Short mmCIF file of C-alpha atoms in Angstrom, two decimals:
data_model
loop_
_atom_site.label_atom_id
_atom_site.label_comp_id
_atom_site.label_asym_id
_atom_site.label_seq_id
_atom_site.Cartn_x
_atom_site.Cartn_y
_atom_site.Cartn_z
CA MET Y 115 120.15 -41.20 31.78
CA ASN Y 116 118.35 -38.24 33.38
CA THR Y 117 115.49 -38.72 35.82
CA VAL Y 118 112.33 -39.52 33.89
CA ARG Y 119 108.84 -39.15 35.36
CA ILE Y 120 105.41 -40.26 34.16
CA ALA Y 121 104.38 -36.63 33.64
CA ASP Y 122 107.12 -36.37 30.99
CA TYR Y 123 104.96 -38.61 28.78
CA THR Y 124 101.58 -36.95 29.23
CA LEU Y 125 101.82 -34.61 26.24
CA ILE Y 126 103.49 -37.20 24.01
CA SER Y 127 100.70 -39.67 24.73
CA GLN Y 128 98.00 -37.04 24.28
CA ASP Y 129 99.49 -35.86 20.98
CA CYS Y 130 99.68 -39.41 19.61
CA HIS Y 131 96.08 -40.08 20.63
CA GLU Y 132 94.90 -36.87 19.00
CA ASP Y 133 97.00 -36.83 15.81
CA GLY Y 134 96.05 -40.39 14.84
CA SER Y 135 99.57 -41.80 15.09
CA GLY Y 136 98.43 -43.87 18.06
CA PHE Y 137 100.66 -46.25 19.93
CA ALA Y 138 102.89 -46.73 16.87
CA GLY Y 139 103.73 -43.02 16.91
CA PHE Y 140 104.16 -43.02 20.68
CA ARG Y 141 106.63 -45.91 20.72
CA ARG Y 142 108.72 -44.25 17.98
CA HIS Y 143 109.11 -40.99 19.91
CA PRO Y 144 112.79 -40.57 20.94
CA ASP Y 145 111.89 -39.96 24.60
CA VAL Y 146 109.96 -43.23 24.63
CA THR Y 147 112.48 -45.40 22.79
CA GLY Y 148 115.17 -44.17 25.18
CA LEU Y 149 113.50 -46.03 28.05
CA GLY Y 150 114.10 -49.40 26.42
CA TRP Y 151 110.85 -50.78 27.84
CA PRO Y 152 108.85 -53.64 26.28
CA ASP Y 153 106.07 -52.44 23.97
CA ASP Y 154 103.36 -54.09 26.07
CA VAL Y 155 104.43 -52.18 29.20
CA LEU Y 156 104.81 -48.92 27.26
CA GLU Y 157 101.30 -49.24 25.88
CA GLN Y 158 99.55 -50.34 29.05
CA TRP Y 159 101.22 -47.87 31.38
CA LEU Y 160 102.59 -44.82 29.61
CA TYR Y 161 100.55 -44.61 26.41
CA ASP Y 162 97.23 -45.48 28.03
CA HIS Y 163 97.73 -43.74 31.39
CA ALA Y 164 100.35 -40.98 31.22
CA GLY Y 165 97.53 -38.44 31.57
CA ASN Y 166 95.54 -40.37 34.19
CA GLU Y 167 95.35 -38.19 37.33
CA ALA Y 168 95.51 -41.17 39.69
CA PHE Y 169 98.62 -42.48 37.95
CA LEU Y 170 100.20 -39.03 37.95
CA LEU Y 171 99.69 -38.88 41.73
CA ASP Y 172 100.67 -42.43 42.58
CA TYR Y 173 103.76 -42.65 40.36
CA ALA Y 174 104.88 -38.99 40.20
CA ASP Y 175 108.17 -39.62 42.00
CA VAL Y 176 109.13 -42.90 40.33
CA ASP Y 177 112.21 -42.56 38.12
CA LEU Y 178 111.06 -44.56 35.11
CA ALA Y 179 114.60 -44.70 33.74
CA GLN Y 180 115.58 -46.84 36.74
CA ILE Y 181 113.10 -49.65 36.00
CA THR Y 182 113.93 -52.87 34.21
CA TRP Y 183 111.18 -55.27 33.09
CA GLU Y 184 110.83 -59.05 33.07
CA VAL Y 185 107.96 -61.45 32.55
CA GLU Y 186 107.48 -63.52 35.68
CA ALA Y 187 105.09 -66.20 36.89
CA ALA Y 188 103.25 -65.09 40.02
CA SER Y 189 101.04 -67.25 42.21
CA THR Y 190 97.34 -66.64 42.66
CA ASP Y 191 97.93 -66.37 46.42
CA LEU Y 192 100.42 -63.52 45.88
CA LEU Y 193 98.35 -61.68 43.29
CA VAL Y 194 95.07 -61.64 45.24
CA GLU Y 195 96.93 -59.81 48.03
CA THR Y 196 98.78 -57.34 45.78
CA PRO Y 197 97.56 -53.74 46.18
CA THR Y 198 97.34 -50.96 43.64
CA GLY Y 199 98.15 -47.27 44.08
CA ASP Y 200 96.58 -45.24 46.87
CA SER Y 201 94.46 -43.12 44.49
CA ASP Y 202 92.51 -46.17 43.31
CA ARG Y 203 93.11 -48.44 46.31
CA ASP Y 204 89.55 -49.84 46.40
CA CYS Y 205 89.11 -50.55 42.71
CA ILE Y 206 90.51 -54.11 42.76
CA ASP Y 207 87.95 -55.12 45.40
CA GLU Y 208 85.21 -53.39 43.39
CA PHE Y 209 86.11 -55.50 40.33
CA ALA Y 210 86.40 -58.61 42.54
CA ALA Y 211 82.84 -58.11 43.79
CA ASN Y 212 81.44 -59.13 40.38
CA PRO Y 213 84.10 -60.83 38.24
CA ASP Y 214 81.58 -62.38 35.86
CA HIS Y 215 80.31 -58.92 34.90
CA TRP Y 216 83.82 -57.64 34.16
CA ILE Y 217 84.61 -60.69 32.06
CA GLY Y 218 81.26 -60.37 30.25
CA VAL Y 219 81.78 -56.75 29.20
CA ARG Y 220 85.16 -57.58 27.65
CA HIS Y 221 84.21 -59.33 24.43
CA LYS Y 222 84.92 -56.94 21.53
CA GLY Y 223 88.05 -55.71 19.80
CA VAL Y 224 91.24 -56.31 21.79
CA HIS Y 225 89.14 -57.96 24.50
CA ARG Y 226 87.89 -60.70 22.20
CA GLY Y 227 88.77 -64.04 23.81
CA VAL Y 228 88.99 -62.77 27.40
CA ALA Y 229 86.16 -65.03 28.62
CA LEU Y 230 87.66 -68.02 26.82
CA CYS Y 231 91.06 -67.43 28.47
CA TRP Y 232 89.46 -67.40 31.93
CA GLU Y 233 87.31 -70.42 31.13
CA THR Y 234 90.05 -72.49 29.50
CA HIS Y 235 93.25 -71.37 31.21
CA GLY Y 236 92.02 -69.72 34.42
CA THR Y 237 94.00 -66.58 33.69
CA TRP Y 238 94.07 -63.39 31.68
CA LYS Y 239 94.74 -62.80 28.03
CA ARG Y 240 97.20 -59.91 28.52
CA TRP Y 241 99.82 -59.71 31.25
CA PRO Y 242 99.24 -57.05 33.92
CA VAL Y 243 101.97 -54.55 34.86
CA LEU Y 244 103.33 -54.64 38.42
CA ILE Y 245 106.26 -52.88 40.04
CA GLU Y 246 108.38 -53.64 43.03
CA ARG Y 247 107.10 -51.39 45.82
CA SER Y 248 110.65 -50.36 46.72
CA LEU Y 249 110.50 -48.13 43.63
CA LEU Y 250 107.83 -46.12 45.46
CA THR Y 251 109.07 -46.36 49.04
CA PRO Y 252 112.59 -47.73 49.51
CA SER Y 253 111.71 -49.96 52.48
CA ALA Y 254 108.36 -51.21 51.13
CA PRO Y 255 108.24 -54.97 50.45
CA GLY Y 256 106.35 -56.77 47.70
CA LEU Y 257 104.72 -55.74 44.46
CA GLN Y 258 102.07 -53.23 43.42
CA VAL Y 259 99.63 -53.41 40.51
CA VAL Y 260 100.15 -50.49 38.14
CA GLU Y 261 97.92 -51.59 35.26
CA GLY Y 262 95.65 -54.61 35.12
CA ARG Y 263 93.56 -53.78 38.15
CA THR Y 264 90.44 -55.19 36.49
CA ARG Y 265 92.33 -58.40 35.67
CA ILE Y 266 93.61 -58.73 39.24
CA GLY Y 267 90.09 -58.00 40.53
CA ILE Y 268 88.63 -60.70 38.29
CA LEU Y 269 91.25 -63.14 39.55
CA LYS Y 270 90.54 -62.22 43.17
CA GLY Y 271 86.78 -62.55 42.66
CA ARG Y 272 86.98 -65.86 40.81
CA HIS Y 273 89.35 -67.23 43.43
CA ARG Y 274 87.00 -66.16 46.24
CA GLN Y 275 84.00 -67.72 44.42
CA GLY Y 276 85.85 -71.01 43.95
CA ASP Y 277 85.88 -70.67 40.15
CA PHE Y 278 88.70 -72.17 38.13
CA VAL Y 279 91.88 -70.12 38.29
CA SER Y 280 95.39 -71.15 37.39
CA ALA Y 281 97.90 -71.52 40.21
CA GLN Y 282 100.39 -69.29 38.30
CA HIS Y 283 99.89 -66.22 36.10
CA LEU Y 284 102.27 -64.34 33.82
CA VAL Y 285 102.85 -60.69 34.74
CA TRP Y 286 105.23 -57.92 33.78
CA VAL Y 287 107.31 -56.96 36.81
CA GLY Y 288 109.33 -53.75 36.99
CA ARG Y 289 112.28 -53.82 39.35
CA PRO Y 290 115.02 -51.29 40.12
CA ARG Y 291 118.00 -51.40 37.78
CA ARG Y 292 121.00 -52.78 39.62
#
């Protein structure tokens, strides 16, 4: 497969947003299906953010065709230390400063049940998207939050406040194809 960059999906995403075909149209596009990514990752990263300037800067050089995805359980201790891209590096701490606010504003539509998930299970409703940092810089260790920065911020803030959080959380993790 040829090298594939996030910018390759900007117009496809924009067209699907504008023409009303939405995510269903996006995921059916031949350039999108060729990636073989899970729908949840496609939607959260490429459909929602292919035109996001910060994402275009932070992930411009990542060859998306070289990423394989798995659902993994990650510890709270690991996740509260996991950074996001340089363009939005402070946003996780901004969300962590007032986690109750960010939970409270997520109560309609697809966010219905977010507060209940935190209250009952001590975790999020939808799995965040992380990548192995070696995809960005070959010698970089650990993971980086691509999408789900609000969720990670809420976790970090709740953990710091001593609120109930689960010890483990499900996340999508992208790793280099071997």
